[in-house]
Tab-separated table of C-alpha atoms in Angstrom:
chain	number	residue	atom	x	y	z
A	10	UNK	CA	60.399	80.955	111.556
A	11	UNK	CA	63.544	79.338	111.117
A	12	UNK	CA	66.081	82.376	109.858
A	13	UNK	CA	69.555	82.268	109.559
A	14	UNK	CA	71.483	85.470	109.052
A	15	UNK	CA	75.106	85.976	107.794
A	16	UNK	CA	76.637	89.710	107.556
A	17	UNK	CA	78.481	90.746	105.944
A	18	UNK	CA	76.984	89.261	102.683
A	19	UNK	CA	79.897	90.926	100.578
A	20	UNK	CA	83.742	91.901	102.253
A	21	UNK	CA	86.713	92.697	100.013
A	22	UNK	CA	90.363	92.776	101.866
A	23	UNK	CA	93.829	93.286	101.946
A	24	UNK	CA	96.135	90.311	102.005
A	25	UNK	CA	97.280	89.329	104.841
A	26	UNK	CA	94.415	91.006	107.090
A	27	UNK	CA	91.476	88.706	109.060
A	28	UNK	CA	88.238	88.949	108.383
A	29	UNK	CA	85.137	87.967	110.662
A	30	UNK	CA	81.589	86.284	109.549
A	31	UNK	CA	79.082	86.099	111.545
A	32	UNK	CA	76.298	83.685	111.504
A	33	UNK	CA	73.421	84.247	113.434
A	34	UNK	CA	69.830	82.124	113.945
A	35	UNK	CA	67.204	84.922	114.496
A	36	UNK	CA	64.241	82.997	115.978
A	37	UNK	CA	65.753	79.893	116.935
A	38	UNK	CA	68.389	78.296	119.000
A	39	UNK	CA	71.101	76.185	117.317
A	40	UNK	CA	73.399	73.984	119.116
A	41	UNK	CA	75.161	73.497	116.227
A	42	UNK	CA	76.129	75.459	113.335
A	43	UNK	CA	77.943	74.536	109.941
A	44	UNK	CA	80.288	76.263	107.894
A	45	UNK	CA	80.838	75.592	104.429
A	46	UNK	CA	82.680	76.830	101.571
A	47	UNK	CA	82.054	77.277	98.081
A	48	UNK	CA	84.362	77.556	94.915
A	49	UNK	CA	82.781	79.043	91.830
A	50	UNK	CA	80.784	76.572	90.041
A	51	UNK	CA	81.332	73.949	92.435
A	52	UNK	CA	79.481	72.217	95.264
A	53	UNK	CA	79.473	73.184	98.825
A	54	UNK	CA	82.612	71.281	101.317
A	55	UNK	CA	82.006	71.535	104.846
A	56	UNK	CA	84.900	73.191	106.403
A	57	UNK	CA	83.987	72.720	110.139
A	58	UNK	CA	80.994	71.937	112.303
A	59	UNK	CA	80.751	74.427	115.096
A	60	UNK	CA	79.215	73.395	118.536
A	61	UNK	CA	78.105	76.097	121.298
A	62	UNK	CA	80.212	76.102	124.487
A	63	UNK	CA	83.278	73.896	122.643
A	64	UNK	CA	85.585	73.655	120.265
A	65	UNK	CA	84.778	73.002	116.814
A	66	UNK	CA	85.301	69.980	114.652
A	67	UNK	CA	87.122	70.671	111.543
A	68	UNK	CA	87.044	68.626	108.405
A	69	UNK	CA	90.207	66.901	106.808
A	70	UNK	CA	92.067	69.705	105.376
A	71	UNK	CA	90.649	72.916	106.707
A	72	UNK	CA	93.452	74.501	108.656
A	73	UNK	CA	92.022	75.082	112.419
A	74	UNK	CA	94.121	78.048	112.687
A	75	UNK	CA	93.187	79.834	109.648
A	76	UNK	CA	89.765	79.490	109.784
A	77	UNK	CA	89.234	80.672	113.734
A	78	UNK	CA	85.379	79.363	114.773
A	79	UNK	CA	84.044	80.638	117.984
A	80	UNK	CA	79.996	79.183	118.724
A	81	UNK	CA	79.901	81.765	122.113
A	82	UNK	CA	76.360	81.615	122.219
A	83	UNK	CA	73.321	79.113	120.750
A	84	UNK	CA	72.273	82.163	118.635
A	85	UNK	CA	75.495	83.002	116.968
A	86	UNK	CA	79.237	81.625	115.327
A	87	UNK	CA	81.441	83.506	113.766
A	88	UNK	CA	83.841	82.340	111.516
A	89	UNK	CA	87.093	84.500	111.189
A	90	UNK	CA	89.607	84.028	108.751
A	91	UNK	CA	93.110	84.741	109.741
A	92	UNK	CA	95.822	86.660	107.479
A	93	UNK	CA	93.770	86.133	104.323
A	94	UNK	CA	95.436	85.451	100.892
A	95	UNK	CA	93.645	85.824	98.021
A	96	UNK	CA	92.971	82.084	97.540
A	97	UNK	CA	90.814	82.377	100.439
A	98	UNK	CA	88.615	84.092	97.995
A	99	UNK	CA	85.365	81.748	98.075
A	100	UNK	CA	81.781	81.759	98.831
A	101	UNK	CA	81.269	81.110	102.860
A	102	UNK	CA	77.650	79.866	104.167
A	103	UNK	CA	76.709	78.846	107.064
A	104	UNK	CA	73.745	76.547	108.435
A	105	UNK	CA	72.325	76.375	111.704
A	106	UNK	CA	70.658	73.429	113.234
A	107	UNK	CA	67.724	74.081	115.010
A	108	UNK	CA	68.071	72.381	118.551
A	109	UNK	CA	66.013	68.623	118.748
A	110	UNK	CA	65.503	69.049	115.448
A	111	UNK	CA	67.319	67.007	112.315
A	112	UNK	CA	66.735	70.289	109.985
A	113	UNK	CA	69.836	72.682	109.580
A	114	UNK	CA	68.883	76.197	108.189
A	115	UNK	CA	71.022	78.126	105.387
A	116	UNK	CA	72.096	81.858	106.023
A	117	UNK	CA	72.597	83.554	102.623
A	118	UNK	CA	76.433	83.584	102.333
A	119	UNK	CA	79.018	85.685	102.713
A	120	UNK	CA	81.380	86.204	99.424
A	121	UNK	CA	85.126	87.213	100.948
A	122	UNK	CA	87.610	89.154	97.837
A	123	UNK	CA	90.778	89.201	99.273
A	124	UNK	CA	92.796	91.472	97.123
B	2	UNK	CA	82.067	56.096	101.750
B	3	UNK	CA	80.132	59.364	101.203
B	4	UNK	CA	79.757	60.780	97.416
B	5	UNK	CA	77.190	62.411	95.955
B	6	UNK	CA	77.151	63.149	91.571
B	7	UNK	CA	74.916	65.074	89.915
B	8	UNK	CA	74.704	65.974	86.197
B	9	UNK	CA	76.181	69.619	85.509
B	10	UNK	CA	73.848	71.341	83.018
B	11	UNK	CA	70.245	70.623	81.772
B	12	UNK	CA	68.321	72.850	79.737
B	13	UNK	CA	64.689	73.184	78.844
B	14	UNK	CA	62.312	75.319	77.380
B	15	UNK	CA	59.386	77.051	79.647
B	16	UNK	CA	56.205	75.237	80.016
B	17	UNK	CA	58.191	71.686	79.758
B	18	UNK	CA	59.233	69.171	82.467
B	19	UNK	CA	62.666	69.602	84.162
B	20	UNK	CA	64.369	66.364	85.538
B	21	UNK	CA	67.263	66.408	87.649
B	22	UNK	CA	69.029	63.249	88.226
B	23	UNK	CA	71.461	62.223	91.253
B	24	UNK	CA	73.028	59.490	92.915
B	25	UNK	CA	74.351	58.787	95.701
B	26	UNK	CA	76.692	56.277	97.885
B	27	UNK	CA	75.804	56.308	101.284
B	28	UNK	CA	72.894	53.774	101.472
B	29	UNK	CA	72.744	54.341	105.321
B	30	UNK	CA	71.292	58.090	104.283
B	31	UNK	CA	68.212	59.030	106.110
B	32	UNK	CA	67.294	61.979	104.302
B	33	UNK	CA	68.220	63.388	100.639
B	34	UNK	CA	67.125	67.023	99.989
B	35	UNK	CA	67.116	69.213	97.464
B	36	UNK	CA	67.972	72.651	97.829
B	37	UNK	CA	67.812	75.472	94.844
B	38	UNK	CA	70.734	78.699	94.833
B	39	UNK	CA	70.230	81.850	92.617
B	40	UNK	CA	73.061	83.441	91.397
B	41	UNK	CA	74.760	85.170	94.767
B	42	UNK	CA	72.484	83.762	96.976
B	43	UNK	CA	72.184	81.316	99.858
B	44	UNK	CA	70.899	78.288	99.597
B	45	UNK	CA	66.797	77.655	99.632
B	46	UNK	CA	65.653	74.139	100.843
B	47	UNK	CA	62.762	73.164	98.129
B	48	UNK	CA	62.167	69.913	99.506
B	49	UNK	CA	63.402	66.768	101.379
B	50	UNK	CA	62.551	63.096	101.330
B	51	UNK	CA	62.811	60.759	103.978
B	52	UNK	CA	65.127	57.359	103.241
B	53	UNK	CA	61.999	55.124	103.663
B	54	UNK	CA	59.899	56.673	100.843
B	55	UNK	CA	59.586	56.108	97.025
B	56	UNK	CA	58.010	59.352	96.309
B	57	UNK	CA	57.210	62.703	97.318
B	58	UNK	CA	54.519	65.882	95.459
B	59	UNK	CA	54.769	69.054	96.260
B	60	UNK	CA	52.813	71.197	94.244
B	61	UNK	CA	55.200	71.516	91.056
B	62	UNK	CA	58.203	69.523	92.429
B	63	UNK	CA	58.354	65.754	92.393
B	64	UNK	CA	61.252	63.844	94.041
B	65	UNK	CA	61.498	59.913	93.320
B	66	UNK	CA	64.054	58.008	95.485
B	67	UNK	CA	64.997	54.598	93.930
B	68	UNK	CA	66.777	53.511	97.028
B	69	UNK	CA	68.009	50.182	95.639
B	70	UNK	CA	70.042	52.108	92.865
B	71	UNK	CA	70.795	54.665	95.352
B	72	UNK	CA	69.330	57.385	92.721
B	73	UNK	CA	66.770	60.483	93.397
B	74	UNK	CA	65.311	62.940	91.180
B	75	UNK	CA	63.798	65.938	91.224
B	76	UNK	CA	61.038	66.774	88.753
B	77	UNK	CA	60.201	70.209	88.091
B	78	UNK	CA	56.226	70.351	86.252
B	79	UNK	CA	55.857	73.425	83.864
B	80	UNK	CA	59.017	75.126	84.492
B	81	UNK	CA	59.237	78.932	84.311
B	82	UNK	CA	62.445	81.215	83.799
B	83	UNK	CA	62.480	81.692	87.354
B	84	UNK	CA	63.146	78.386	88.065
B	85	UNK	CA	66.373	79.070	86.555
B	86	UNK	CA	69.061	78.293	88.897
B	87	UNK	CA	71.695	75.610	90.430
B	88	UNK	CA	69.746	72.536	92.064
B	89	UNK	CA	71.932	70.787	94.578
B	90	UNK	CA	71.373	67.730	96.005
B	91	UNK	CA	72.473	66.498	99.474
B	92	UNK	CA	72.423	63.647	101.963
B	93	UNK	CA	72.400	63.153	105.245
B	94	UNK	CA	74.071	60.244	106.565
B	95	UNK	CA	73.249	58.504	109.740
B	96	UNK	CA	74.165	59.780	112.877
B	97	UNK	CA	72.975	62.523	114.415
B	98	UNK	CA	75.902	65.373	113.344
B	99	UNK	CA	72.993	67.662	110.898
B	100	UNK	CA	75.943	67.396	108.582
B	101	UNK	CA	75.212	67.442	104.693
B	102	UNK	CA	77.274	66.150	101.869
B	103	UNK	CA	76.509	67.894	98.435
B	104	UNK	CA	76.462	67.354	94.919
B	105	UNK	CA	78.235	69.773	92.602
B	106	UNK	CA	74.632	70.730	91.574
B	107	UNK	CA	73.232	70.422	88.411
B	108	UNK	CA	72.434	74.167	86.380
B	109	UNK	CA	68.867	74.568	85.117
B	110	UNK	CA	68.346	76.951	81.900
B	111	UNK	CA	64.959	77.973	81.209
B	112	UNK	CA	64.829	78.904	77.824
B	113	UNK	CA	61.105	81.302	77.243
């Protein structure tokens, strides 16, 4: 048990278009979710921790606008970015924490091209 | 605050001992972990360690927490090629968020 699933794993885009991740916990139900992004060769920075029913907390930095998190159900958060420039080019993953449990879960990422 | 380094590179031929070293900064962390990514791929929880133990054996994989010196490692017996991969290391600190704080993760070359 215990399977996180992120689609699209791979998503190459225009400038200036939006883009949607989903992040979904197959066999579980997560309260909260995590997103996190990841430049090459470099660790993982949580963007924003994403509870279901409210708003999401963002970290220091991560523009709430750009990066649009919606938790609309305890099964599934998507992450959207907004008018993508290619500097939003990254690695994306997202975790899931299962709920009454200290354990978060790791989809298998989503790498976003924008072009 | 929170801050967690871990050596870039380490690499070692198959059949030897792999040791991968980090340290933290948070000594209020409850539990460090140690997760393992393959190229384009998620990442894999290998094994965790709660704050309040020295050591921990899992079949191959050793993790000793020196929580004094705020350091943990992660010691990989007869590594094989496919061990080859980026080990990160992450804490959780106190409070009941689920949020981790990473290392920059620490490459691991098998050599055959």
């Amino acid at each position: 048990g215990a399977v996180v699933s992120q689609h699209p794993s791979r998503v190459i885009c225009k400038s200036g278009t939006s883009v949607k991740i989903e992040c979904r916990s197959l066999d579980f139900q997560a309260t909260t979710m995590f997103w996190y992004r990841q430049f090459p060769k470099q660790s993982l920075m949580l963007m924003a921790t994403s509870n279901e029913g409210s708003k999401a907390t963002y970290e220091q930095g991560v523009e709430k606008d750009k990066f649009l998190i919606n938790h609309a159900s305890l099964t599934l958060s998507t992450l959207t970015v907004t008018s993508a420039h290619p500097e939003d080019s990254s690695f994306y993953i997202c975790s899931a924490r299962k709920t009454g449990l200290d354990e978060a879960f790791f989809g298998q990422g989503t790498r976003l091209t924008v072009v | 605050g929170e801050d967690v380094e871990q050596s870039l590179f380490l690499s070692v031929r198959e059949g030897d001992s792999s040791v991968i070293n980090c340290t933290y900064t948070d000594s209020s962390s409850t539990y460090l972990y140690w997760y393992k990514q393959e190229p384009g791929a998620g990442l894999q929880l290998l094994t965790y360690i709660f704050s309040n133990m020295d050591m921990k054996q899992d079949q191959r994989l050793t993790v000793l927490l020196n929580k004094k010196d705020k350091h943990l490692s992660l010691r990989i017996a007869d590594t094989q090629t496919g061990d080859s991969a980026i080990y990160f290391c992450a804490e959780k600190p106190s409070g009941n968020t689920g949020k981790l704080i990473f290392g920059q993760g620490t490459t691991l070359q098998v050599k055959p």
